[in-house]
Short mmCIF file of C-alpha atoms in Angstrom, two decimals:
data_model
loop_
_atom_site.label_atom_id
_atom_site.label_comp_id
_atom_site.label_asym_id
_atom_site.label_seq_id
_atom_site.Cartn_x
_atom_site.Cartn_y
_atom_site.Cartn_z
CA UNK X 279 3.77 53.96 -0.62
CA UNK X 280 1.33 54.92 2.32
CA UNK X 281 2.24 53.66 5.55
CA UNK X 282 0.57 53.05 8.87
CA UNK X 283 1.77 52.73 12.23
CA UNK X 284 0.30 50.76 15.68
CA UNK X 285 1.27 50.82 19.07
CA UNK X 286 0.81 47.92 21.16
CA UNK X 287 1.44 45.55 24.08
CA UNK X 288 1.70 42.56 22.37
CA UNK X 289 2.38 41.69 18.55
CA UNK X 290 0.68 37.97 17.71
CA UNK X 291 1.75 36.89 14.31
CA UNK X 292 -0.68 33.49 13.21
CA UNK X 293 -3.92 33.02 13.44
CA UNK X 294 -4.32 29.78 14.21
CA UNK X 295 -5.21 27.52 18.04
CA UNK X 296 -1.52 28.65 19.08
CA UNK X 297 -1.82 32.31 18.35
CA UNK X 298 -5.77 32.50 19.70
CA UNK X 299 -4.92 30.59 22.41
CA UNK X 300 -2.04 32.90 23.65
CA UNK X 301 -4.79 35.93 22.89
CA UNK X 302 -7.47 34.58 25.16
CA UNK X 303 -5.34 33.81 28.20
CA UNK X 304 -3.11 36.99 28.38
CA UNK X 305 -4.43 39.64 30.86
CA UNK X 306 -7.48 42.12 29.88
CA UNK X 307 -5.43 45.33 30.64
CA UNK X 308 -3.25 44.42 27.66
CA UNK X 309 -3.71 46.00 24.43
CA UNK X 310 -3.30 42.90 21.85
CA UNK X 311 -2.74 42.81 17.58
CA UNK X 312 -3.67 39.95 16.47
CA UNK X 313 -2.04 39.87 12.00
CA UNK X 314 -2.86 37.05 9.64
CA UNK X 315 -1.11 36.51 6.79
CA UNK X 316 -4.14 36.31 4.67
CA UNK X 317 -7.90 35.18 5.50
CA UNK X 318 -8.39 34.62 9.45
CA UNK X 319 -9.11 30.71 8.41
CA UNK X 320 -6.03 30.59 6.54
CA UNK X 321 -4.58 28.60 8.95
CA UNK X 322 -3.53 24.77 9.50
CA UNK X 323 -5.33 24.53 12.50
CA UNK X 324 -8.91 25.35 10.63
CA UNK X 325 -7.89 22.00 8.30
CA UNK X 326 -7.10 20.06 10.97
CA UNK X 327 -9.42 17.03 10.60
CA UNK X 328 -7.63 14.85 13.70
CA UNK X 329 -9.16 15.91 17.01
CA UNK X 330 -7.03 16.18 20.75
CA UNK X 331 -5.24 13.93 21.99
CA UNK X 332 -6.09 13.84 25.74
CA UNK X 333 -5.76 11.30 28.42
CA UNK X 334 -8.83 13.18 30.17
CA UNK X 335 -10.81 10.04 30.60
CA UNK X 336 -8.07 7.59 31.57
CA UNK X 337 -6.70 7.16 35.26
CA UNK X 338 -3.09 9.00 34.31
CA UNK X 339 -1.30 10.37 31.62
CA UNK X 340 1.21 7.54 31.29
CA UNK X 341 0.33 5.78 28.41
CA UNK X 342 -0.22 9.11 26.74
CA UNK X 343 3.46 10.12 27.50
CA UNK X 344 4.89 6.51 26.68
CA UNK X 345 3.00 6.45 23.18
CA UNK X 346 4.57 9.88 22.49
CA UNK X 347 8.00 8.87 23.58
CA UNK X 348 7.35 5.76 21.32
CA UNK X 349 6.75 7.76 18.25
CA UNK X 350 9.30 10.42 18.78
CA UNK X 351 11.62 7.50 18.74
CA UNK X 352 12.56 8.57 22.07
CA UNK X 353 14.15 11.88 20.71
CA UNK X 354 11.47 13.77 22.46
CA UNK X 355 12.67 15.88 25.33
CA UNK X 356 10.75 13.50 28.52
CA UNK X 357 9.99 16.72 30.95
CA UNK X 358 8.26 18.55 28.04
CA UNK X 359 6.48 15.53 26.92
CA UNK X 360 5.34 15.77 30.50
CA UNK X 361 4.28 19.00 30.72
CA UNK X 362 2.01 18.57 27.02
CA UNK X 363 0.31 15.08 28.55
CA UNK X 364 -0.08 15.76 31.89
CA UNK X 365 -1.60 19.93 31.33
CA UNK X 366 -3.36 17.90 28.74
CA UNK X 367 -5.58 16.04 30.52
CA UNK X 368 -7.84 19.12 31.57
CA UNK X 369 -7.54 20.98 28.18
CA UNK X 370 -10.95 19.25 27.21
CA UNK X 371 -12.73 20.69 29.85
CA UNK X 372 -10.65 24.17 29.63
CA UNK X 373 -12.46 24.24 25.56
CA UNK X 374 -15.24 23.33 27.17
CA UNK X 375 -15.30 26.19 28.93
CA UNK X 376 -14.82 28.28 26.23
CA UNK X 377 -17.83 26.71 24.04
CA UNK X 378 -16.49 23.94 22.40
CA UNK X 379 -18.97 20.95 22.18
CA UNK X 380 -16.64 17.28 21.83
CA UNK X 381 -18.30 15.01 19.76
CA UNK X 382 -20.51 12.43 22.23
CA UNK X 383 -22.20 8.85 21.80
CA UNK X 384 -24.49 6.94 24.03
CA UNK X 385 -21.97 6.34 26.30
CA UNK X 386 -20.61 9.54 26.22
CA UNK X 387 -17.61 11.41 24.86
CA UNK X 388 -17.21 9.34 21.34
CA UNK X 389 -13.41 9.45 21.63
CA UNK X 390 -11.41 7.88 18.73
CA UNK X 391 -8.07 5.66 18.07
CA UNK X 392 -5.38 7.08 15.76
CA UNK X 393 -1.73 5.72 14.66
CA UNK X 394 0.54 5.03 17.42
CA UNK X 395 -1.81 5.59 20.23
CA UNK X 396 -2.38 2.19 22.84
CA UNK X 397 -5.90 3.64 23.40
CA UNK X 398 -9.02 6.10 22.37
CA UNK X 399 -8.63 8.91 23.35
CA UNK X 400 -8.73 11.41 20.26
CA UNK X 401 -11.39 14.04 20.98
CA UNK X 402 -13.56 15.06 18.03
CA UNK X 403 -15.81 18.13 17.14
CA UNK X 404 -18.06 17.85 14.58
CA UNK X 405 -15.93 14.07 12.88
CA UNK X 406 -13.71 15.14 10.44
CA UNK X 407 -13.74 18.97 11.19
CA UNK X 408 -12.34 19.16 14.28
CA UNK X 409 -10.55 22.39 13.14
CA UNK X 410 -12.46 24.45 11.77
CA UNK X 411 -15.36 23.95 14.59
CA UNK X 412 -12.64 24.71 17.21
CA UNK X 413 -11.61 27.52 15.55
CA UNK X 414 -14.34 29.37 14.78
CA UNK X 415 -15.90 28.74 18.34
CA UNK X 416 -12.53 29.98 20.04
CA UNK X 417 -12.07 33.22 17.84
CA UNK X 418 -15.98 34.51 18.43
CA UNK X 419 -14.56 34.45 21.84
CA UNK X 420 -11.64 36.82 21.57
CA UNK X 421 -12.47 39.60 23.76
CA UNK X 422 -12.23 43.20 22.93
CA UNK X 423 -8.89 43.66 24.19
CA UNK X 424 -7.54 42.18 20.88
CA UNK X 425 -7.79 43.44 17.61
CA UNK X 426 -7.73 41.15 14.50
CA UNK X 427 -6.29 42.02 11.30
CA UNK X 428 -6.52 39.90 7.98
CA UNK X 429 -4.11 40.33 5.11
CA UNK X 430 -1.40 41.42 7.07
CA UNK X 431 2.28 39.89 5.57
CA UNK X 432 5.16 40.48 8.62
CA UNK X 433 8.53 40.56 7.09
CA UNK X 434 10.80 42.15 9.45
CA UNK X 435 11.42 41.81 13.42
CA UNK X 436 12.71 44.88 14.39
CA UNK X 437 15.04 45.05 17.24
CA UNK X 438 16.13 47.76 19.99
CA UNK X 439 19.18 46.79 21.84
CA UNK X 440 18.96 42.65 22.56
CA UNK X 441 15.30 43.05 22.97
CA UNK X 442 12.33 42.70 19.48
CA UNK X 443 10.89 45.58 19.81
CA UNK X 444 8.10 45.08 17.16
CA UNK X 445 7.73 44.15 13.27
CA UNK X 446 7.23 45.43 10.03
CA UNK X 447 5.77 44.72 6.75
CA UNK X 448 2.87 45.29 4.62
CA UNK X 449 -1.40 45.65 5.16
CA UNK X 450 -2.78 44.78 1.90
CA UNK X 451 -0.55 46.92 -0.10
CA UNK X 452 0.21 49.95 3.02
CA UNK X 453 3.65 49.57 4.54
CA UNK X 454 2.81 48.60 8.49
CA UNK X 455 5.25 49.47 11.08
CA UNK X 456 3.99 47.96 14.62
CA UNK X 457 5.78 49.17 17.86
CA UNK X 458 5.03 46.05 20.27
CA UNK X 459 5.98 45.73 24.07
CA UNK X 460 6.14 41.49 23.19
CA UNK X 461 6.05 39.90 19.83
CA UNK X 462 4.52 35.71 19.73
CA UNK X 463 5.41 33.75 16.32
CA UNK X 464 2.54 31.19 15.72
CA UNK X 465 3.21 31.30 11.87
CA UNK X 466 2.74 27.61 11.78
CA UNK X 467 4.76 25.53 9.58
CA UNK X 468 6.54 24.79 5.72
CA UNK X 469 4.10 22.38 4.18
CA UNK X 470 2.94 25.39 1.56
CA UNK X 471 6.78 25.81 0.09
CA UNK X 472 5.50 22.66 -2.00
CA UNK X 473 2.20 22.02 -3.89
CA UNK X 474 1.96 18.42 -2.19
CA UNK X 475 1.02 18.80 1.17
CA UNK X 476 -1.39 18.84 3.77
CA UNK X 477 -1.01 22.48 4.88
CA UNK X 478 -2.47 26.03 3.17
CA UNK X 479 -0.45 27.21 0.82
CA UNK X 480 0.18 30.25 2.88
CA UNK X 481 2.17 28.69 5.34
CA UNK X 482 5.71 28.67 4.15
CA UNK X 483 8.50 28.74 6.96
CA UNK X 484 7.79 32.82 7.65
CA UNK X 485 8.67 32.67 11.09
CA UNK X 486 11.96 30.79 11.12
CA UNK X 487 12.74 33.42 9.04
CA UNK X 488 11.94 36.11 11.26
CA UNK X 489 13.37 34.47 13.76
CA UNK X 490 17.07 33.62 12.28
CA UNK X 491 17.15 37.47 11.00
CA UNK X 492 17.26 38.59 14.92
CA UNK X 493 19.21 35.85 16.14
CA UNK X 494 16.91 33.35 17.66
CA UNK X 495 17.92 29.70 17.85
CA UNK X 496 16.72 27.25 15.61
CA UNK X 497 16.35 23.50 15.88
CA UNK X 498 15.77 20.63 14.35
CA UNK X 499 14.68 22.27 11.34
CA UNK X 500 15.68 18.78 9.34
CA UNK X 501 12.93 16.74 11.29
CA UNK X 502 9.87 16.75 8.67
CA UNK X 503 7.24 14.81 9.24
CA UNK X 504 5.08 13.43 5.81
CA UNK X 505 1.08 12.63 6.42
CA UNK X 506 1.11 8.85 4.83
CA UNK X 507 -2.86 9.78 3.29
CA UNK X 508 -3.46 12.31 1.53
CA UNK X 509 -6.01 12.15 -0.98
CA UNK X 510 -4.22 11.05 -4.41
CA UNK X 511 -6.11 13.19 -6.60
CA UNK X 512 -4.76 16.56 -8.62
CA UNK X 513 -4.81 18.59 -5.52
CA UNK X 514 -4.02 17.20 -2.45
CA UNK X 515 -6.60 16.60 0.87
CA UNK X 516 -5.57 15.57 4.22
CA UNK X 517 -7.72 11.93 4.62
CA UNK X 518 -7.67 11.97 8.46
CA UNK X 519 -6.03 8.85 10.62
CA UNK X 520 -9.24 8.74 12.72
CA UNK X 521 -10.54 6.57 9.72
CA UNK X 522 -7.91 3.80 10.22
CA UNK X 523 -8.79 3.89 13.78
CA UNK X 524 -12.27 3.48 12.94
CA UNK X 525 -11.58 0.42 10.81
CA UNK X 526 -10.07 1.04 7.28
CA UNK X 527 -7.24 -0.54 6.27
CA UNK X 528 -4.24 0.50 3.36
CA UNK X 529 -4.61 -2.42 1.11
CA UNK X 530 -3.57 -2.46 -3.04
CA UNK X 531 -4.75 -2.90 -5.95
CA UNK X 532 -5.51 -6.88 -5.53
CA UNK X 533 -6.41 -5.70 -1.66
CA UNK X 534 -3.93 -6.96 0.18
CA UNK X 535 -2.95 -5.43 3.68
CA UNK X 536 0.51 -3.19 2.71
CA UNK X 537 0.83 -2.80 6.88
CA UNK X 538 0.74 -6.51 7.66
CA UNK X 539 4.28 -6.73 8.52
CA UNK X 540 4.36 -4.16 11.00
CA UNK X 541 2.83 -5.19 14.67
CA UNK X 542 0.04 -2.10 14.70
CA UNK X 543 -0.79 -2.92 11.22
CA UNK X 544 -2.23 0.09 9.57
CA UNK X 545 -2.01 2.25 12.67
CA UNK X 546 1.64 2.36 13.21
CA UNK X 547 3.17 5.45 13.42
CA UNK X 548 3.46 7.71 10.75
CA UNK X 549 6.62 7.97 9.60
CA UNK X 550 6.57 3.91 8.90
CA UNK X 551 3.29 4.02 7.16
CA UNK X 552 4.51 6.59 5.26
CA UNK X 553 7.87 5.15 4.02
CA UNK X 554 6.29 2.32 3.64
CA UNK X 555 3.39 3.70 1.18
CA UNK X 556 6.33 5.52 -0.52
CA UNK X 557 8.06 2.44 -1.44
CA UNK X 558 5.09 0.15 -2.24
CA UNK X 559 5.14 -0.33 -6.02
CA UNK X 560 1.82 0.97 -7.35
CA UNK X 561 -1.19 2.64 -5.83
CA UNK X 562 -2.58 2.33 -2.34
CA UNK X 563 -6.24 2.68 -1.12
CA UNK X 564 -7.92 3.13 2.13
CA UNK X 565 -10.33 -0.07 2.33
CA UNK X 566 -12.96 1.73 4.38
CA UNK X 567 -15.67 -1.72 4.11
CA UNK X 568 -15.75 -1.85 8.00
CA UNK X 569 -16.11 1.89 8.85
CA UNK X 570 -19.78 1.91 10.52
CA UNK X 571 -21.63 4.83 10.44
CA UNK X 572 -18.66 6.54 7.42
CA UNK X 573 -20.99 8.81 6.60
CA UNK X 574 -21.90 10.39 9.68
CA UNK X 575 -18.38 9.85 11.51
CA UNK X 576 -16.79 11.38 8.07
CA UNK X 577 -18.39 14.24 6.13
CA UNK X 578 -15.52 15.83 4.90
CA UNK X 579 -14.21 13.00 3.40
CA UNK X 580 -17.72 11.74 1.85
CA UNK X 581 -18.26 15.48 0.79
CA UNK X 582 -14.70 15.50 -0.75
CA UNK X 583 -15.09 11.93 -2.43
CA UNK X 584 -18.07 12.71 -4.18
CA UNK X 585 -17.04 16.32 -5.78
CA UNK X 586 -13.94 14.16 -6.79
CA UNK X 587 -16.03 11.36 -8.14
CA UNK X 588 -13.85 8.41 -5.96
CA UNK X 589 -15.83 5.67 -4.57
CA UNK X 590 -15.70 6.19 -0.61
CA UNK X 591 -15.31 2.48 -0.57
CA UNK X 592 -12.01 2.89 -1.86
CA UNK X 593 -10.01 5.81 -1.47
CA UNK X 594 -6.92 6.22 -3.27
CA UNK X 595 -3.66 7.76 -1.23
CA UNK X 596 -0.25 8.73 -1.24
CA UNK X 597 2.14 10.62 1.32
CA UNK X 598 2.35 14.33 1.85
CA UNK X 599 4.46 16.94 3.80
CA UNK X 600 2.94 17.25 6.71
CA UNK X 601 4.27 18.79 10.22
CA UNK X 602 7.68 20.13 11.43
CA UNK X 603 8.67 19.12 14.20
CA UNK X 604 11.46 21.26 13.89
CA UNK X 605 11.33 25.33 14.43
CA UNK X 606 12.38 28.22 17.31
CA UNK X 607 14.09 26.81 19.93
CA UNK X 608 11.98 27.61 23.05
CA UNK X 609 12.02 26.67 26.88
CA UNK X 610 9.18 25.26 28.57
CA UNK X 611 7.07 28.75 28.14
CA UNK X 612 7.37 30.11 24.78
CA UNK X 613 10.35 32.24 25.84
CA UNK X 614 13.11 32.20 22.29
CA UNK X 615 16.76 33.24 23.05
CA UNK X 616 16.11 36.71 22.37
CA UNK X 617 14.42 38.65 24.56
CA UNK X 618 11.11 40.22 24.13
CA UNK X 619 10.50 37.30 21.48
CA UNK X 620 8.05 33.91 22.14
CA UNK X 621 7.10 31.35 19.61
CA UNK X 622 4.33 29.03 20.12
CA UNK X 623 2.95 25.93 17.72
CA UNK X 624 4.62 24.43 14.60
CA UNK X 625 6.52 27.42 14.46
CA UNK X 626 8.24 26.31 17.58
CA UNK X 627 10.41 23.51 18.86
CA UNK X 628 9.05 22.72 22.08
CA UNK X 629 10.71 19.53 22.58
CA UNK X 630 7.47 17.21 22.55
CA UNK X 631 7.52 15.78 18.91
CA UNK X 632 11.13 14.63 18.38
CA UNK X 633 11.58 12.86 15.24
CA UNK X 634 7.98 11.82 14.73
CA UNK X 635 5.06 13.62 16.01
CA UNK X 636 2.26 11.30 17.37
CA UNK X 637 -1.11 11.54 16.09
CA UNK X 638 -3.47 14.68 17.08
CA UNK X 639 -0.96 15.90 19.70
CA UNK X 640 -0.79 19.02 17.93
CA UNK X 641 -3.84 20.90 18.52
CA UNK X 642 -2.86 19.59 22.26
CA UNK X 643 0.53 21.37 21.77
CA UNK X 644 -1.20 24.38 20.78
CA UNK X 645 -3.33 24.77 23.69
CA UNK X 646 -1.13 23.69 26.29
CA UNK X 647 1.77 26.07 25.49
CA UNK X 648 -0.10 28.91 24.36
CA UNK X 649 -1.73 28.86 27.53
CA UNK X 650 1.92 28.83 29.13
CA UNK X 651 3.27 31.77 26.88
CA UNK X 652 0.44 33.83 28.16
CA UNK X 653 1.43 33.33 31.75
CA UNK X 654 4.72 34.32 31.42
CA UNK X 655 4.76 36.85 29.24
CA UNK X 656 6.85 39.95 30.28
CA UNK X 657 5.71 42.68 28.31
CA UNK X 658 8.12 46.15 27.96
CA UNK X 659 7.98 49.14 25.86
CA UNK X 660 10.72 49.33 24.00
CA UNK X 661 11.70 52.39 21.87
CA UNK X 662 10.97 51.15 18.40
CA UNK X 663 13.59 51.03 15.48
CA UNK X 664 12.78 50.20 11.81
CA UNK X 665 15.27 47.93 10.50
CA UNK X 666 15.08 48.15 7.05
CA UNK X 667 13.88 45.53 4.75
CA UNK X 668 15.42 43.86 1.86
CA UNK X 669 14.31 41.53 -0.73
CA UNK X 670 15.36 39.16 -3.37
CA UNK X 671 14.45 40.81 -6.80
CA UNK X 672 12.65 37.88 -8.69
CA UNK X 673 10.46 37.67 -11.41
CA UNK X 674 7.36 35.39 -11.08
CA UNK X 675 8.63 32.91 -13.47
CA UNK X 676 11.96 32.12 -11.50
CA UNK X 677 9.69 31.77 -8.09
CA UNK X 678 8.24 29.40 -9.82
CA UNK X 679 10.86 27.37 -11.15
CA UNK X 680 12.53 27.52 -7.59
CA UNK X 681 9.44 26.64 -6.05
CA UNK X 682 9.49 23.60 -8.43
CA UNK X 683 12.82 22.81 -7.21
CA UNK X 684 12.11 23.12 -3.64
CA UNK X 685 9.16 20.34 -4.46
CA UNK X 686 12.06 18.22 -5.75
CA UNK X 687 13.95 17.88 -2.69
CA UNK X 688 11.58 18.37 0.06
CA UNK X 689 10.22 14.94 0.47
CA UNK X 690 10.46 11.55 2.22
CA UNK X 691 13.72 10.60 0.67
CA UNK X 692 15.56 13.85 -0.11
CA UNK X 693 18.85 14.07 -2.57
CA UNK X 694 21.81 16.01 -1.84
CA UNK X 695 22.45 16.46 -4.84
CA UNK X 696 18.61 18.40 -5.51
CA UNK X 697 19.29 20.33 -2.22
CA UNK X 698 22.66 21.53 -3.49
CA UNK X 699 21.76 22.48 -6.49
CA UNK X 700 18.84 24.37 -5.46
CA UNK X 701 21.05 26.26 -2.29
CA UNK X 702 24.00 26.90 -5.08
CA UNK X 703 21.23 28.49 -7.42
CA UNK X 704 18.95 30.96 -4.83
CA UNK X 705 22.77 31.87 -3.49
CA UNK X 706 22.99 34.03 -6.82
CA UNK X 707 20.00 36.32 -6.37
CA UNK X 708 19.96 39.73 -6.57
CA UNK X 709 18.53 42.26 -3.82
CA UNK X 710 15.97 44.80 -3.90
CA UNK X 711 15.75 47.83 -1.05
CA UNK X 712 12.79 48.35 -3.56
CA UNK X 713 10.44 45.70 -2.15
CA UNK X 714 6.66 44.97 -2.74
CA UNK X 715 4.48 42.89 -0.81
CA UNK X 716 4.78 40.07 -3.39
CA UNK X 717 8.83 40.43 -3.38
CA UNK X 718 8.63 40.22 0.34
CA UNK X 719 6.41 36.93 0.47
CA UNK X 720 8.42 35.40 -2.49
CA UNK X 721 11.89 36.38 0.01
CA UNK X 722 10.33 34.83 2.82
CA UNK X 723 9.90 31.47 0.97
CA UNK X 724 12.93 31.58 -0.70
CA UNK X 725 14.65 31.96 2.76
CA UNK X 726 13.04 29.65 4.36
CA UNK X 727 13.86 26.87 1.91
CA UNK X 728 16.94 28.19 2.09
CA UNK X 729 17.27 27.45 6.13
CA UNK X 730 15.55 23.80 5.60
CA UNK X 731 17.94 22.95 2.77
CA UNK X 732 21.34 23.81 4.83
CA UNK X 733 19.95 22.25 7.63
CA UNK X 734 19.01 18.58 5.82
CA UNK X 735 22.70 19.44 4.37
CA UNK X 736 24.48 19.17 7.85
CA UNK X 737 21.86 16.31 8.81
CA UNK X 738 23.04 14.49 5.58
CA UNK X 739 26.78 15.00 6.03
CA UNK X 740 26.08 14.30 9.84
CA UNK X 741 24.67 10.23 8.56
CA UNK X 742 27.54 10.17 6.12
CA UNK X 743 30.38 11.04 8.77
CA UNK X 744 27.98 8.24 10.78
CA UNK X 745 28.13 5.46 8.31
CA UNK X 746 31.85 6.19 7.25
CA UNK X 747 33.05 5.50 10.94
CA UNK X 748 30.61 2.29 11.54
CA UNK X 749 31.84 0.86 7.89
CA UNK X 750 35.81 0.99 8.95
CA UNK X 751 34.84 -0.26 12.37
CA UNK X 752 33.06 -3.35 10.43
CA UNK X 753 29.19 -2.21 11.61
CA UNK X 754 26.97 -3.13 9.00
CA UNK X 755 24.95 0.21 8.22
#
């Protein structure tokens, strides 16, 4: 096996708003890698189809911080829901700066209502395709200090004394070994471990696992957050919120309202539409009659409605995974427990989603705390050591009936039993020194299903210990 070898100042692993935000604000003088796992676009941020969430035109951030609190079910750590809202409200004009062109209507900015928020103020570029016109804008701006590469699989942090000192894994098929004065993790999230989801299929938990392996903290990985519409069809498509907050409603098959019990009706916050589409007996459509202007407001969905043949009138829907909230423990700038190492976006638990994230504050999240890793990055050449990697040995056919597995107990109402089973059978894998690039990816998922499933273990036992002690004190549970 050929192998290649880079020197650099900093190591960004992602290649999505967090990681390209981090490369545009760190200092010229540095020499950055920027490594994506596959395509450059292969990120969540590129689907995103929810704009920004920014109080920008309103007199304060307060509303934005208590509708956050509200639908983190007040888990969500109040200084660093600060910090997002508040450096929020110029991030809009920051993109601006950088190219981006916000969606506008007579008036001016056309800024949208989504679940959970009091107010419009859900920035949009392009309707629907709010990622991918953010993205490619911000990465034609990447100046020449960085240097992209596609393709690029990290499975290994290696570490020099307490400090990362760099990474290894594979380019294309060449083993990569990259010596790095500061390493960033904006890997994203777990929605690709399973088939139904809103996420690429790439992004599968890499960077908790690169993270745990070096001894980073990790939080909250149990707090998973399922999308309540995604397009019910064979393969799953994010149908964006902004369309409730233009006017549809979830109805059923006779039409009825299935939100009508809950105050915000079809806008509540996720997590209740969600559990409450999972429980509804029989199928659920978006009634999208008073939409004005669908069309133009909504190409990706009429674009995706008409390859699937659906009438946009009526578009059918059921949950999918999501967001995690969940990830590296970080302080207010990026900075992990372990020196040298930073982790930015869904890879990271900055404290601002709690148990529910609020609608479009994740591109926010992005933005906001890449920004704030750049500024404090301390970069410092460390000599590098290759730790040396290991794999499971697995044939395809196994990966695929764990990955089945996985599907079976990551969802909305997961059983212990399922997660058990499925921690009891990956426990008995064999390991490889002899590892391919498609060993290593298959390792990484494994492992990181493997972290989710212990953790949703101890949150389990955790409710049972819970509801044990409130039964023999008489509290009804």
């Amino acid at each position: 096996m050929s192998l290649q070898f880079e020197k650099v100042d900093v190591l960004i692993i992602g290649a999505g708003l967090a990681a390209v935000t981090v490369a545009l604000h760190l200092p010229r003088a540095l020499n950055v890698l920027l490594v994506s796992k596959h395509e450059l676009t292969s990120s969540n941020s590129d689907l995103a189809q929810g704009g920004i969430a920014s109080s920008y035109l309103e007199p304060s951030s307060v509303d934005h911080e208590r509708d956050t609190l509200i639908a983190s079910k007040y888990a969500a750590v109040p200084d660093r829901v600060y910090t997002l809202v508040e450096e929020g409200r110029t991030a809009i004009q920051e993109m601006e700066r950088f190219g981006i062109r916000f969606d506008r209507d007579g008036s001016g900015y056309a800024v949208g209502r989504e679940g959970a928020h009091g107010l419009n103020r859900i920035f949009h570029v392009g309707g629907d395709e709010t990622g991918r016109h953010v993205m490619a804008t911000l990465r034609r701006k990447l100046p020449d200090n960085v240097t992209v590469m596609e393709h690029v699989l990290i499975d290994t942090l290696t570490k020099t004394g307490d400090r990362v000192s760099g990474a290894t894994g594979f380019n294309g098929e060449t083993r990569l070994h990259v010596q790095a004065g500061a390493v960033v993790l904006a890997t994203g999230g777990i929605g690709g471990l399973i088939d139904w989801t809103s996420n690429c299929r790439s992004v599968t938990g890499d960077g908790l696992v690169l993270a745990e392996a070096v001894g980073a903290r990790l939080t909250n990985l149990s707090r998973i957050q399922f999308h309540p519409t995604l397009l019910a069809v064979d393969s799953p498509h994010l149908v964006t919120e902004a369309l409730r907050g233009a006017g549809a409603k979830l109805v059923d098959a006779s039409g009825r309202h299935v939100m009508e019990q809950h105050p915000l009706g079809s806008l509540a916050p996720r997590d209740a539409v969600a559990r409450t589409l999972t429980d509804h007996d029989g199928p659920v459509y978006l009634d999208t009659g008073r939409v004005e202007r669908l069309g133009e407001r909504f190409p990706k969905l009429m674009a995706t409605c008409v390859a699937h043949g659906i009438d946009v009138r009526r578009v059918p829907v059921r949950p999918g995974l999501h967001f995690h909230m969940g990830g590296v423990d970080v302080d207010a700038f990026g900075r992990t427990t372990v020196a040298g190492l930073y982790a930015v976006g869904e890879v990271a638990d900055t404290g601002v989603h709690g148990q529910n994230r609020l609608a479009s504050n994740s591109l926010l999240e992005c933005w906001v705390f890449g920004k704030r890793v750049a500024a404090a990055m301390v970069v410092e050449e460390t000599p590098f050591t290759v730790n040396e990697t290991i794999g499971f040995e697995v044939s395809d056919d196994l990966f695929g009936r764990y990955r089945q597995q996985i599907g079976e107990w990551l969802t909305i109402s997961p059983q212990v039993g399922k997660i058990a089973s499925f921690l009891e059978n990956t426990q008995q894998l064999a390991l490889t020194k002899h590892v391919t690039r498609q060993l290593s990816e298959q390792t990484l998922s494994l492992q990181a299903a493997r972290l989710l499933a212990r953790a949703m273990m101890r949150t389990e036992d955790t409710y049972e210990q819970d509801r044990f002690a409130r039964t023999a004190e008489g509290v009804s549970t």
